[in-house]
């Protein structure tokens, strides 16, 4: 939190900025690479990077509990849950390959980071 600001409820008390660390946002459509979100106080100019909890409240879940370099859209996790439980024979590898093709169709970056992302926690 930003210590100099006692009330986040004040209108225009915070503004968004780009933090230095790079993160990947994985959606059903493709992967987006961007700088992490940074909150900056309009009162004292203090700042902090968005936390996992703040990303989760926005519908993006960390791809790993130990590394904050990728976030998975909640809709994609929901899709994977339903495919896994209602479509016999659907594998994590098939989902990754399908998302890779969708990403290429949208002229987006390669989803090679998928090999590091584990969907098994969403049983």
PDB file of C-alpha atoms in Angstrom:
ATOM      1  CA  UNK A   1       0.000   0.000   0.000  1.00  0.00           C
ATOM      2  CA  UNK A   2       0.963   3.624  -0.350  1.00  0.00           C
ATOM      3  CA  UNK A   3       1.603   4.928   3.169  1.00  0.00           C
ATOM      4  CA  UNK A   4       1.179   8.658   2.573  1.00  0.00           C
ATOM      5  CA  UNK A   5      -2.402   8.227   1.342  1.00  0.00           C
ATOM      6  CA  UNK A   6      -4.840   7.264   4.059  1.00  0.00           C
ATOM      7  CA  UNK A   7      -7.907   7.055   1.820  1.00  0.00           C
ATOM      8  CA  UNK A   8      -8.010   5.306  -1.527  1.00  0.00           C
ATOM      9  CA  UNK A   9     -11.688   6.181  -1.851  1.00  0.00           C
ATOM     10  CA  UNK A  10     -10.974   9.820  -2.722  1.00  0.00           C
ATOM     11  CA  UNK A  11     -11.674  10.546  -6.376  1.00  0.00           C
ATOM     12  CA  UNK A  12      -8.474  10.896  -8.418  1.00  0.00           C
ATOM     13  CA  UNK A  13      -6.252   9.932  -5.462  1.00  0.00           C
ATOM     14  CA  UNK A  14      -4.410   7.285  -7.527  1.00  0.00           C
ATOM     15  CA  UNK A  15      -3.301   7.052 -11.130  1.00  0.00           C
ATOM     16  CA  UNK A  16      -2.043   4.095 -13.129  1.00  0.00           C
ATOM     17  CA  UNK A  17       1.416   3.916 -14.586  1.00  0.00           C
ATOM     18  CA  UNK A  18       3.645   1.296 -16.210  1.00  0.00           C
ATOM     19  CA  UNK A  19       6.001  -0.528 -13.895  1.00  0.00           C
ATOM     20  CA  UNK A  20       9.343  -1.829 -15.113  1.00  0.00           C
ATOM     21  CA  UNK A  21       8.798  -5.594 -14.800  1.00  0.00           C
ATOM     22  CA  UNK A  22       7.350  -7.292 -17.885  1.00  0.00           C
ATOM     23  CA  UNK A  23       4.430  -9.697 -17.514  1.00  0.00           C
ATOM     24  CA  UNK A  24       2.408 -11.860 -19.888  1.00  0.00           C
ATOM     25  CA  UNK A  25      -1.386 -11.885 -19.872  1.00  0.00           C
ATOM     26  CA  UNK A  26      -2.746 -15.167 -21.269  1.00  0.00           C
ATOM     27  CA  UNK A  27      -6.326 -15.041 -22.596  1.00  0.00           C
ATOM     28  CA  UNK A  28      -8.503 -17.250 -24.808  1.00  0.00           C
ATOM     29  CA  UNK A  29      -7.595 -15.025 -27.753  1.00  0.00           C
ATOM     30  CA  UNK A  30      -3.825 -14.848 -27.341  1.00  0.00           C
ATOM     31  CA  UNK A  31      -0.922 -13.804 -25.164  1.00  0.00           C
ATOM     32  CA  UNK A  32      -0.253 -10.121 -24.479  1.00  0.00           C
ATOM     33  CA  UNK A  33       3.122  -8.920 -23.177  1.00  0.00           C
ATOM     34  CA  UNK A  34       3.089  -5.680 -21.219  1.00  0.00           C
ATOM     35  CA  UNK A  35       4.604  -3.830 -18.298  1.00  0.00           C
ATOM     36  CA  UNK A  36       3.129  -4.529 -14.891  1.00  0.00           C
ATOM     37  CA  UNK A  37       0.631  -2.087 -13.393  1.00  0.00           C
ATOM     38  CA  UNK A  38       1.939   0.517 -10.974  1.00  0.00           C
ATOM     39  CA  UNK A  39      -0.321   2.627  -8.744  1.00  0.00           C
ATOM     40  CA  UNK A  40       0.926   6.172  -8.118  1.00  0.00           C
ATOM     41  CA  UNK A  41      -0.464   8.561  -5.496  1.00  0.00           C
ATOM     42  CA  UNK A  42      -1.692  11.876  -6.875  1.00  0.00           C
ATOM     43  CA  UNK A  43      -1.071  13.369  -3.429  1.00  0.00           C
ATOM     44  CA  UNK A  44       2.540  12.441  -2.608  1.00  0.00           C
ATOM     45  CA  UNK A  45       3.755  10.643  -5.782  1.00  0.00           C
ATOM     46  CA  UNK A  46       4.545   7.440  -3.839  1.00  0.00           C
ATOM     47  CA  UNK A  47       3.935   4.244  -5.802  1.00  0.00           C
ATOM     48  CA  UNK A  48       3.624   0.472  -5.589  1.00  0.00           C
ATOM     49  CA  UNK A  49       3.363  -2.324  -8.134  1.00  0.00           C
ATOM     50  CA  UNK A  50       0.083  -4.194  -8.393  1.00  0.00           C
ATOM     51  CA  UNK A  51      -0.055  -7.231  -6.121  1.00  0.00           C
ATOM     52  CA  UNK A  52      -1.326 -10.698  -7.007  1.00  0.00           C
ATOM     53  CA  UNK A  53      -4.467  -9.916  -5.015  1.00  0.00           C
ATOM     54  CA  UNK A  54      -5.107  -6.789  -7.096  1.00  0.00           C
ATOM     55  CA  UNK A  55      -4.650  -8.737 -10.339  1.00  0.00           C
ATOM     56  CA  UNK A  56      -6.949 -11.474  -9.043  1.00  0.00           C
ATOM     57  CA  UNK A  57      -9.646  -8.922  -8.185  1.00  0.00           C
ATOM     58  CA  UNK A  58      -9.398  -7.834 -11.833  1.00  0.00           C
ATOM     59  CA  UNK A  59      -9.906 -11.402 -13.088  1.00  0.00           C
ATOM     60  CA  UNK A  60      -6.283 -12.401 -13.775  1.00  0.00           C
ATOM     61  CA  UNK A  61      -4.715 -15.277 -11.840  1.00  0.00           C
ATOM     62  CA  UNK A  62      -0.968 -15.838 -11.411  1.00  0.00           C
ATOM     63  CA  UNK A  63       0.401 -18.579 -13.664  1.00  0.00           C
ATOM     64  CA  UNK A  64       2.648 -19.695 -10.812  1.00  0.00           C
ATOM     65  CA  UNK A  65       2.626 -19.270  -7.054  1.00  0.00           C
ATOM     66  CA  UNK A  66       6.348 -18.490  -7.052  1.00  0.00           C
ATOM     67  CA  UNK A  67       6.741 -16.303 -10.156  1.00  0.00           C
ATOM     68  CA  UNK A  68       4.683 -13.228 -11.078  1.00  0.00           C
ATOM     69  CA  UNK A  69       5.701 -13.077 -14.730  1.00  0.00           C
ATOM     70  CA  UNK A  70       2.436 -14.386 -16.185  1.00  0.00           C
ATOM     71  CA  UNK A  71      -1.256 -14.023 -15.430  1.00  0.00           C
ATOM     72  CA  UNK A  72      -4.088 -16.156 -16.798  1.00  0.00           C
ATOM     73  CA  UNK A  73      -7.485 -14.676 -17.563  1.00  0.00           C
ATOM     74  CA  UNK A  74     -10.223 -16.125 -15.350  1.00  0.00           C
ATOM     75  CA  UNK A  75     -12.384 -16.914 -18.418  1.00  0.00           C
ATOM     76  CA  UNK A  76      -9.616 -19.133 -19.795  1.00  0.00           C
ATOM     77  CA  UNK A  77      -9.351 -21.026 -16.503  1.00  0.00           C
ATOM     78  CA  UNK A  78     -13.126 -21.525 -16.548  1.00  0.00           C
ATOM     79  CA  UNK A  79     -12.974 -22.800 -20.148  1.00  0.00           C
ATOM     80  CA  UNK A  80     -10.198 -25.244 -19.217  1.00  0.00           C
ATOM     81  CA  UNK A  81     -12.186 -26.484 -16.199  1.00  0.00           C
ATOM     82  CA  UNK A  82     -15.254 -27.261 -18.322  1.00  0.00           C
ATOM     83  CA  UNK A  83     -13.281 -28.808 -21.182  1.00  0.00           C
ATOM     84  CA  UNK A  84     -11.346 -31.007 -18.800  1.00  0.00           C
ATOM     85  CA  UNK A  85     -14.403 -32.263 -16.926  1.00  0.00           C
ATOM     86  CA  UNK A  86     -16.945 -32.494 -19.744  1.00  0.00           C
ATOM     87  CA  UNK A  87     -14.917 -33.452 -22.820  1.00  0.00           C
ATOM     88  CA  UNK A  88     -13.360 -36.881 -22.599  1.00  0.00           C
ATOM     89  CA  UNK A  89      -9.816 -37.024 -23.942  1.00  0.00           C
ATOM     90  CA  UNK A  90      -9.072 -33.307 -23.764  1.00  0.00           C
ATOM     91  CA  UNK A  91      -5.519 -32.789 -22.587  1.00  0.00           C
ATOM     92  CA  UNK A  92      -3.621 -29.779 -21.316  1.00  0.00           C
ATOM     93  CA  UNK A  93      -1.261 -30.171 -24.296  1.00  0.00           C
ATOM     94  CA  UNK A  94      -4.194 -30.014 -26.769  1.00  0.00           C
ATOM     95  CA  UNK A  95      -5.507 -26.865 -25.119  1.00  0.00           C
ATOM     96  CA  UNK A  96      -2.061 -25.272 -25.314  1.00  0.00           C
ATOM     97  CA  UNK A  97      -1.692 -26.190 -28.986  1.00  0.00           C
ATOM     98  CA  UNK A  98      -5.158 -24.782 -29.755  1.00  0.00           C
ATOM     99  CA  UNK A  99      -4.362 -21.534 -27.957  1.00  0.00           C
ATOM    100  CA  UNK A 100      -1.062 -21.356 -29.838  1.00  0.00           C
ATOM    101  CA  UNK A 101      -2.911 -21.596 -33.171  1.00  0.00           C
ATOM    102  CA  UNK A 102      -5.430 -18.948 -32.093  1.00  0.00           C
ATOM    103  CA  UNK A 103      -2.556 -16.687 -31.074  1.00  0.00           C
ATOM    104  CA  UNK A 104      -0.873 -17.155 -34.468  1.00  0.00           C
ATOM    105  CA  UNK A 105      -4.208 -16.493 -36.231  1.00  0.00           C
ATOM    106  CA  UNK A 106      -4.364 -13.181 -34.358  1.00  0.00           C
ATOM    107  CA  UNK A 107      -0.741 -12.321 -35.276  1.00  0.00           C
ATOM    108  CA  UNK A 108       0.306 -12.503 -31.629  1.00  0.00           C
ATOM    109  CA  UNK A 109       3.411 -13.841 -29.923  1.00  0.00           C
ATOM    110  CA  UNK A 110       4.320 -17.465 -29.418  1.00  0.00           C
ATOM    111  CA  UNK A 111       2.823 -19.131 -26.353  1.00  0.00           C
ATOM    112  CA  UNK A 112       5.973 -21.035 -25.416  1.00  0.00           C
ATOM    113  CA  UNK A 113       5.525 -19.878 -21.818  1.00  0.00           C
ATOM    114  CA  UNK A 114       2.565 -22.279 -21.625  1.00  0.00           C
ATOM    115  CA  UNK A 115       4.886 -25.156 -20.816  1.00  0.00           C
ATOM    116  CA  UNK A 116       5.549 -23.400 -17.507  1.00  0.00           C
ATOM    117  CA  UNK A 117       1.926 -22.686 -16.662  1.00  0.00           C
ATOM    118  CA  UNK A 118       0.107 -25.337 -14.698  1.00  0.00           C
ATOM    119  CA  UNK A 119      -3.675 -25.626 -14.960  1.00  0.00           C
ATOM    120  CA  UNK A 120      -3.884 -28.573 -12.589  1.00  0.00           C
ATOM    121  CA  UNK A 121      -4.712 -26.370  -9.602  1.00  0.00           C
ATOM    122  CA  UNK A 122      -8.154 -25.640 -11.117  1.00  0.00           C
ATOM    123  CA  UNK A 123      -9.655 -29.088 -10.615  1.00  0.00           C
TER     124      UNK A 123
END
